[in-house]
Coordinates of C-alpha atoms in Angstrom, one line a residue:
M1 CA 16.8 -101.9 47.5
F2 CA 14.6 -100.3 50.1
V3 CA 11.9 -97.8 49.5
L4 CA 10.9 -94.8 51.8
E5 CA 7.4 -93.6 52.6
P6 CA 6.6 -90.3 51.0
L7 CA 7.9 -87.3 52.3
D8 CA 6.5 -85.5 55.1
T9 CA 6.4 -81.9 56.0
D10 CA 10.2 -82.3 57.6
S11 CA 11.7 -83.7 54.1
A12 CA 9.4 -82.0 51.6
S13 CA 10.4 -79.0 50.0
L14 CA 10.2 -75.6 51.7
V15 CA 9.6 -72.1 50.6
L16 CA 12.2 -69.8 52.5
Q17 CA 11.0 -67.4 54.8
D18 CA 12.8 -63.6 54.9
N19 CA 14.6 -64.4 58.3
I20 CA 16.0 -67.9 56.8
R21 CA 16.9 -66.2 53.9
R22 CA 19.5 -63.9 55.9
W23 CA 21.0 -67.1 57.7
L24 CA 21.0 -69.1 54.6
Q25 CA 23.3 -66.0 52.7
A26 CA 25.6 -66.1 55.6
V27 CA 25.9 -69.8 55.3
V28 CA 26.5 -69.1 51.2
A29 CA 28.8 -66.2 51.9
L30 CA 31.2 -68.1 54.3
G31 CA 30.9 -71.5 51.9
F32 CA 32.2 -69.0 49.2
I33 CA 35.5 -68.0 51.0
S34 CA 36.2 -71.2 51.6
F35 CA 35.8 -72.4 48.5
F36 CA 38.0 -69.7 46.9
A37 CA 40.8 -70.1 49.6
G38 CA 40.7 -74.0 49.4
I39 CA 40.9 -73.6 45.6
S40 CA 43.8 -70.8 45.8
L41 CA 45.8 -73.1 48.1
L42 CA 45.0 -76.2 45.8
L43 CA 46.6 -74.8 43.1
V44 CA 49.5 -73.6 44.7
L45 CA 50.1 -77.0 46.1
T46 CA 49.5 -78.3 43.0
Y47 CA 52.1 -76.6 41.2
K48 CA 54.8 -77.5 43.9
L49 CA 54.0 -80.8 44.0
I50 CA 54.6 -80.6 39.9
S51 CA 57.6 -78.5 40.2
W52 CA 59.4 -80.5 43.0
K53 CA 58.8 -83.7 41.1
L54 CA 59.9 -82.7 37.8
R55 CA 63.0 -81.0 39.5
S56 CA 64.3 -82.8 42.6
K57 CA 62.4 -86.2 41.6
R58 CA 60.4 -86.2 44.9
S59 CA 58.1 -84.4 46.9
N60 CA 56.8 -84.3 51.0
Q61 CA 54.6 -86.2 52.3
F62 CA 53.0 -83.8 54.6
I63 CA 52.3 -81.4 51.7
V64 CA 50.5 -84.6 49.8
L65 CA 48.1 -85.0 53.2
I66 CA 47.2 -81.2 53.3
F67 CA 46.7 -81.6 49.5
N68 CA 44.0 -84.0 50.3
L69 CA 42.7 -82.3 53.3
I70 CA 42.2 -79.1 51.4
L71 CA 40.0 -81.2 47.9
A72 CA 37.8 -82.7 50.9
D73 CA 37.0 -78.9 52.2
I74 CA 36.4 -77.9 49.3
Q75 CA 34.2 -80.8 48.5
Q76 CA 32.5 -80.0 51.9
S77 CA 32.9 -75.9 51.3
L78 CA 30.6 -76.5 47.9
A79 CA 27.6 -78.2 49.6
F80 CA 27.0 -75.5 51.3
L81 CA 27.8 -73.1 48.3
L82 CA 24.9 -75.1 46.8
N83 CA 22.6 -73.3 48.8
V84 CA 22.7 -70.2 46.3
E85 CA 20.6 -72.3 44.3
W86 CA 17.6 -72.3 46.6
L87 CA 18.4 -68.8 47.5
R88 CA 17.7 -68.1 44.1
L89 CA 14.8 -70.0 43.6
G90 CA 13.0 -68.9 46.7
S91 CA 13.0 -72.0 48.2
L92 CA 14.4 -75.6 48.5
E93 CA 13.1 -77.7 45.9
V94 CA 13.8 -81.6 46.4
S95 CA 13.3 -82.6 43.0
N96 CA 16.0 -80.8 42.0
P97 CA 19.2 -82.5 40.7
V98 CA 21.2 -80.0 43.3
C99 CA 19.5 -81.7 46.3
F100 CA 21.1 -85.3 45.4
A101 CA 24.6 -83.5 44.4
Q102 CA 24.3 -81.2 47.8
G103 CA 23.4 -84.4 50.2
W104 CA 26.4 -86.3 48.2
L105 CA 29.0 -83.3 48.9
V106 CA 27.9 -83.1 52.5
S107 CA 28.5 -86.7 53.3
T108 CA 31.7 -86.9 51.4
G109 CA 32.9 -83.5 52.6
D110 CA 32.4 -83.5 56.1
L111 CA 33.5 -87.4 56.3
G112 CA 36.8 -86.6 54.3
S113 CA 37.7 -83.6 56.5
G114 CA 37.5 -85.8 59.5
V115 CA 39.7 -88.7 58.2
W116 CA 42.9 -86.3 56.9
C117 CA 42.4 -83.9 60.0
F118 CA 42.9 -87.1 61.4
A119 CA 45.4 -88.7 59.0
I120 CA 47.4 -85.7 59.5
G121 CA 47.4 -85.4 63.3
L122 CA 48.8 -89.4 63.1
H123 CA 51.6 -88.3 60.5
T124 CA 52.5 -85.3 62.9
F125 CA 53.1 -87.4 66.0
A126 CA 55.0 -90.2 63.8
S127 CA 57.3 -87.8 62.5
V128 CA 57.6 -85.4 65.7
I129 CA 57.6 -87.8 68.1
L130 CA 58.3 -91.4 66.9
D131 CA 60.2 -89.8 63.9
F132 CA 59.3 -92.6 61.9
R133 CA 57.6 -92.0 58.3
L134 CA 56.3 -95.1 55.9
R135 CA 57.7 -95.7 52.9
P136 CA 56.6 -94.0 50.1
R137 CA 54.8 -97.2 48.5
Y138 CA 53.0 -97.9 51.3
F139 CA 52.3 -93.8 52.1
Y140 CA 50.3 -93.4 48.9
L141 CA 48.5 -96.5 49.4
T142 CA 47.3 -95.2 52.8
I143 CA 46.1 -92.5 50.3
I144 CA 44.2 -94.6 48.3
L145 CA 42.8 -96.3 50.6
L146 CA 41.7 -93.4 52.9
W147 CA 40.0 -92.2 49.8
V148 CA 38.3 -95.8 49.2
F149 CA 36.9 -95.8 53.0
T150 CA 35.5 -92.6 52.6
L151 CA 33.8 -92.3 49.3
G152 CA 32.9 -96.0 50.1
V153 CA 30.8 -95.1 53.2
S154 CA 29.1 -92.4 51.7
S155 CA 27.7 -94.6 49.3
I156 CA 26.5 -97.0 51.4
G157 CA 23.1 -95.2 51.5
I158 CA 23.2 -94.6 47.8
G159 CA 23.5 -98.3 47.3
L160 CA 20.4 -98.9 49.7
Y161 CA 18.2 -96.0 48.8
A162 CA 19.4 -95.0 45.5
D163 CA 17.6 -91.0 44.3
N164 CA 15.1 -91.2 47.7
I165 CA 17.9 -91.1 50.3
Y166 CA 18.4 -86.9 49.8
V167 CA 15.8 -84.9 51.1
R168 CA 15.3 -81.9 52.6
S169 CA 17.1 -81.9 56.1
G170 CA 16.7 -78.2 57.3
V171 CA 18.0 -75.6 55.4
W172 CA 20.0 -77.9 52.6
C173 CA 19.5 -81.6 51.5
W174 CA 20.7 -84.3 53.1
I175 CA 19.8 -88.1 54.1
H176 CA 16.3 -88.6 55.2
H177 CA 15.4 -88.3 58.7
D178 CA 13.9 -91.6 58.9
L179 CA 17.3 -93.3 58.2
E180 CA 18.6 -92.6 61.8
D181 CA 20.5 -95.6 61.8
L182 CA 22.5 -94.9 58.6
R183 CA 23.0 -91.0 59.7
L184 CA 24.3 -92.3 62.8
W185 CA 26.6 -95.4 61.4
T186 CA 28.2 -93.5 57.6
H187 CA 28.4 -90.1 59.5
Y188 CA 28.3 -89.2 63.0
V189 CA 30.1 -92.0 64.6
W190 CA 33.1 -91.2 62.7
I191 CA 32.8 -87.6 63.1
F192 CA 32.9 -88.0 67.1
I193 CA 35.8 -90.6 66.4
F194 CA 37.8 -88.1 64.6
E195 CA 37.2 -85.0 66.8
F196 CA 38.1 -87.2 69.8
G197 CA 41.0 -88.7 68.0
N198 CA 42.2 -85.3 67.2
V199 CA 42.2 -84.4 70.3
L200 CA 43.7 -86.9 71.8
V201 CA 46.6 -87.2 69.4
Y202 CA 47.4 -83.6 69.7
T203 CA 47.0 -83.6 73.9
A204 CA 49.8 -86.9 73.0
I205 CA 52.1 -84.8 71.1
Y206 CA 52.0 -81.4 73.7
A207 CA 52.3 -83.4 76.7
I208 CA 55.3 -85.3 75.3
L209 CA 57.2 -82.2 73.8
T210 CA 56.6 -80.7 77.5
Y211 CA 58.1 -83.5 79.2
R212 CA 61.4 -83.4 77.2
I213 CA 61.4 -79.7 77.4
R214 CA 61.7 -80.1 81.0
S215 CA 63.9 -83.3 80.6
G216 CA 66.6 -80.8 79.3
Y217 CA 66.0 -83.2 76.2
Y218 CA 66.3 -79.7 73.8
T219 CA 68.8 -76.7 74.3
A220 CA 68.1 -73.6 75.6
E221 CA 66.9 -72.3 72.5
E222 CA 65.7 -75.2 71.0
A223 CA 63.7 -75.3 74.2
K224 CA 62.4 -71.8 73.5
R225 CA 61.0 -72.8 70.2
V226 CA 59.4 -75.8 70.6
R227 CA 57.7 -74.7 74.0
S228 CA 56.0 -72.4 71.2
I229 CA 55.2 -75.0 69.0
S230 CA 54.0 -77.0 71.8
N231 CA 51.4 -74.5 72.3
L232 CA 50.5 -74.0 68.6
M233 CA 49.6 -77.2 68.6
V234 CA 46.3 -77.0 70.8
V235 CA 45.1 -75.2 67.7
Y236 CA 44.8 -78.2 65.2
P237 CA 42.0 -80.0 66.8
L238 CA 40.7 -77.0 68.1
V239 CA 39.8 -75.6 65.0
Y240 CA 38.0 -79.0 63.6
V241 CA 36.2 -79.7 67.0
V242 CA 34.8 -76.2 66.9
C243 CA 33.7 -76.0 63.6
T244 CA 32.1 -79.5 63.5
I245 CA 30.6 -80.1 67.0
P246 CA 27.4 -77.4 66.5
L247 CA 26.1 -79.8 63.9
A248 CA 26.6 -82.5 64.9
S249 CA 25.4 -82.0 68.4
A250 CA 22.3 -80.4 66.7
R251 CA 22.0 -83.8 64.8
M252 CA 22.0 -86.1 67.1
A253 CA 19.4 -83.7 69.2
A254 CA 17.1 -84.4 66.3
M255 CA 17.8 -87.7 66.5
S256 CA 17.1 -87.6 70.4
G257 CA 13.4 -85.5 70.2
S258 CA 14.9 -82.6 70.1
P259 CA 14.8 -80.9 66.4
P260 CA 16.7 -77.6 66.3
S261 CA 15.1 -74.7 64.9
L262 CA 16.3 -73.9 61.6
A263 CA 18.5 -70.6 62.8
R264 CA 20.3 -73.0 64.5
L265 CA 21.0 -75.4 62.0
S266 CA 22.4 -72.1 59.6
L267 CA 24.7 -71.3 62.0
S268 CA 26.1 -74.6 62.5
G269 CA 26.0 -75.0 58.6
A270 CA 27.8 -71.7 58.7
M271 CA 30.6 -72.5 61.2
I272 CA 31.3 -76.4 59.5
T273 CA 31.7 -74.8 56.1
S274 CA 34.1 -72.1 57.8
N275 CA 36.4 -75.5 58.5
G276 CA 37.9 -74.8 54.7
W277 CA 39.2 -71.3 54.9
L278 CA 40.4 -71.9 58.8
D279 CA 42.6 -74.9 57.6
V280 CA 43.8 -73.0 54.7
L281 CA 44.8 -70.4 56.8
L282 CA 46.2 -71.9 59.7
Y283 CA 48.4 -74.6 57.5
T284 CA 49.3 -71.3 55.6
C285 CA 50.5 -69.9 58.7
T286 CA 52.2 -72.3 60.6
R287 CA 53.7 -74.5 57.9
R288 CA 54.6 -71.5 55.8
T289 CA 58.2 -72.8 54.8
M290 CA 57.3 -76.4 53.5
I291 CA 54.2 -75.5 51.4
F292 CA 56.3 -72.3 50.1
S293 CA 59.5 -74.1 49.3
D294 CA 61.4 -73.9 46.1
E295 CA 62.8 -77.2 46.9
P296 CA 60.6 -80.1 48.5
P297 CA 61.3 -80.1 52.0
P298 CA 63.0 -83.3 53.2
D299 CA 60.4 -85.7 55.0
E300 CA 63.1 -86.5 57.9
N301 CA 62.1 -83.1 59.2
G302 CA 60.0 -82.7 62.3
I303 CA 59.9 -80.4 64.7
D304 CA 61.4 -78.0 61.9
T305 CA 58.5 -78.4 59.7
F306 CA 56.6 -75.6 61.8
A307 CA 56.6 -71.9 61.7
T308 CA 55.6 -69.9 64.6
F309 CA 56.3 -66.1 63.3
W310 CA 55.8 -64.9 67.1
I311 CA 58.9 -66.7 68.0
E312 CA 62.4 -65.5 66.3
K313 CA 64.6 -68.5 65.3
P314 CA 67.9 -67.6 66.4
K315 CA 70.7 -66.9 63.9
R316 CA 72.5 -70.3 63.2
F317 CA 75.6 -68.9 61.3
G318 CA 78.1 -66.3 62.5
G319 CA 81.4 -66.1 64.6
E320 CA 82.3 -65.2 68.2
C321 CA 85.4 -63.2 69.4
K322 CA 86.3 -63.7 73.3
V323 CA 88.6 -60.6 74.0
E324 CA 90.4 -59.8 77.3
A325 CA 91.9 -56.7 78.2
T326 CA 94.9 -56.4 80.8
N327 CA 95.5 -52.7 83.1
S328 CA 99.1 -52.6 83.5
R329 CA 98.8 -49.9 85.8
A330 CA 96.7 -51.9 88.2
K331 CA 98.1 -55.4 88.5
G332 CA 96.0 -57.8 89.3
R333 CA 93.3 -56.3 87.6
R334 CA 91.6 -57.7 84.6
R335 CA 89.0 -56.6 82.7
R336 CA 86.8 -58.9 80.5
G337 CA 84.4 -58.1 77.0
R338 CA 82.7 -60.6 74.8
V339 CA 82.1 -59.3 71.6
T340 CA 80.2 -61.1 68.5
L341 CA 82.0 -60.5 65.3
P342 CA 80.1 -61.6 61.8
L343 CA 82.2 -64.2 59.8
G344 CA 84.7 -62.6 57.6
S345 CA 85.0 -59.5 59.3
D346 CA 87.9 -57.1 59.6
S347 CA 87.2 -56.1 63.4
S348 CA 89.8 -58.3 65.1
D349 CA 92.4 -56.8 62.5
D350 CA 91.9 -53.3 64.2
L351 CA 91.6 -54.5 67.3
C352 CA 95.2 -56.1 67.8
G353 CA 96.8 -53.1 66.4
S354 CA 95.0 -50.8 68.7
N355 CA 97.9 -51.5 72.0
T356 CA 99.3 -55.0 71.4
N357 CA 101.0 -54.3 74.9
E358 CA 98.0 -54.2 77.2
I359 CA 95.1 -55.7 75.3
K360 CA 95.3 -59.7 74.5
L361 CA 93.4 -61.0 71.8
V362 CA 92.0 -64.6 72.0
T363 CA 89.9 -65.8 69.0
T364 CA 87.7 -69.1 69.6
T365 CA 86.4 -71.1 66.4
Q366 CA 84.0 -73.6 66.5
V367 CA 82.7 -75.2 63.4
T368 CA 79.7 -77.3 63.7
N369 CA 78.2 -79.2 60.5
E370 CA 74.0 -79.9 60.2
P371 CA 72.3 -80.0 57.6
A372 CA 70.2 -76.5 56.2
Q373 CA 66.7 -76.3 56.9
P374 CA 63.7 -75.5 55.0
E375 CA 63.9 -71.8 56.8
D376 CA 67.6 -71.9 55.9
Y377 CA 66.9 -72.2 51.8
E378 CA 64.1 -69.9 51.9
E379 CA 66.3 -67.1 53.5
M380 CA 69.1 -67.7 51.0
E381 CA 66.7 -67.5 48.2
A382 CA 65.6 -63.9 50.0
D383 CA 69.0 -62.7 49.7
L384 CA 69.8 -64.1 46.1
R385 CA 66.5 -62.2 45.2
K386 CA 67.8 -59.2 47.0
A387 CA 71.3 -59.4 44.9
R388 CA 70.0 -59.7 41.3
P389 CA 69.5 -56.6 39.4
R390 CA 66.1 -54.8 39.6
T391 CA 66.4 -53.5 35.9
P392 CA 70.0 -53.7 34.0
V393 CA 69.9 -50.0 33.6
G394 CA 68.6 -48.7 36.9
R395 CA 71.7 -51.6 38.8
W396 CA 74.2 -50.3 36.7
S397 CA 73.6 -46.8 36.8
E398 CA 73.6 -47.0 40.5
D399 CA 76.7 -48.8 40.5
M400 CA 78.3 -46.5 38.3
S401 CA 77.2 -43.4 40.2
G402 CA 80.3 -43.1 42.7
S403 CA 83.1 -45.2 39.4
P404 CA 81.8 -43.5 36.1
N405 CA 85.3 -45.0 34.8
L406 CA 84.1 -48.5 35.4
S407 CA 84.6 -50.9 32.0
F408 CA 82.0 -53.0 30.6
R409 CA 83.7 -56.2 31.8
E410 CA 83.9 -54.8 35.4
L411 CA 80.1 -54.0 35.5
S412 CA 79.4 -57.4 34.1
L413 CA 81.5 -59.0 36.6
S414 CA 80.1 -57.2 39.5
H415 CA 77.0 -58.8 38.9
T416 CA 77.7 -62.5 37.9
P417 CA 76.6 -64.2 41.0
H418 CA 79.5 -66.1 43.1

C-alpha cells in the first residue's frame, strides 16, 4: 500500500466563498432532479420486470439494460447531490466520511454510465442492423461481467491507497491530483473510449439505415418512419458526449498544467449530473411503448421498439373497396373512385342498392398476417379501458336513458367484454 504526501492547498479542506456556493447550489439542484427522476423510473422498471416475470415468465433485454443504466445514473447523481453536505457546513471537509463516499460514487457513477450507454448502443446495433440477440444465459453473464469491470476498475485506487485516495478535487471530493496516471487509466481513458464508441456505433446505425432507405429495403410507409428513427439516433450519443466531455476536458487541462477555475468545474459538474434526468427523459419518450407495456415486448423486435411522437404511425388494420361507375348516356366515358371503408361497415350494401344498372362495385379483399407490435397492444389496451364502465351506476344510467325498459340481463350482457 502506497502512502501519499501531506495534503497541499489544492487538496486540503476549503471554505466555500459566496460565488462558489451559488454554483454548488445549481449542481445540487440538478443532482436532485436526476436522482429523483432516476429513482422514479427505476421503481417503474422494477415493477415491470417483476410483473412480466410473474405473468409471462420472461423479460426484455433492452429494458434490463436501461435498468442498469439508470442504476449507474443514480450513483452519479447521488455523488453530486452529496455536495449539499458542504453547503450545510459552509466548507468542504476532507476528514468527513462523506468525502470518501462522494469520491467513490463519482468514480463508479461516471464509469458505469459510460459502460451502460455503450452497451445499449451495441445492443441497438445488433438488434436493429444485424437482427442478433444474445441468449439469456450469455446476456445476464455479460451484465455481471460489466458490473465486475465497473466496480473492479474503480476499486484499484482504493486497493493501492486505502482511505487516502479521495481528497478535495475542486469543489467536491475525488482522486488525489498527484495520482494523474490513476485518474487517466482508471477513469478518463474509458470515458473517452465510450464517448468515441457511442458516436461510432450510432453513426454506423444511421449510415446503414439511410442506405437501406435509399436502396428500397423498406416500403414507402416504413421508410418514412425509419428515416425519423435514424434522425433520432443522433440524440443518444449527443446527450452522453455533451454531458461528459466538459468535465473530462477540464480534468485533462488540469493534468496538462492549466487547472480550470472552480466556476468552470462547477459548470462541468452541473452538466455531467444532468446526464441522469436527460437519460430518463430520452428513453421514456423514445422507448415508451416498451417501458410502459403491460406485457414484455418480444426481444425479436428491432426498429419497432422506437417510438417517434412526431410521426404518426399508419393504421395497419382496415378494409378497402374499389368502386367503378359508368355513365350509360355517355358511351366510353367511365368515372372511377376509390373509397376506403372500415371492416364490418354496411356502406357497400347501400352503394349496391342505389342504382345497380349504372354502378359497378368491385370489392378487393387482401388479408395479411403479421405479429402484433407493442404499440398494437397499447392501442388495444386503451380501447379496453374506454369500454370498461367508469362506475356501474353512471354507465347504466347513460345506457338506460334511451331505453328505459331494458332488463337487468340485457344490461349485464351489454357490458360483458366480447
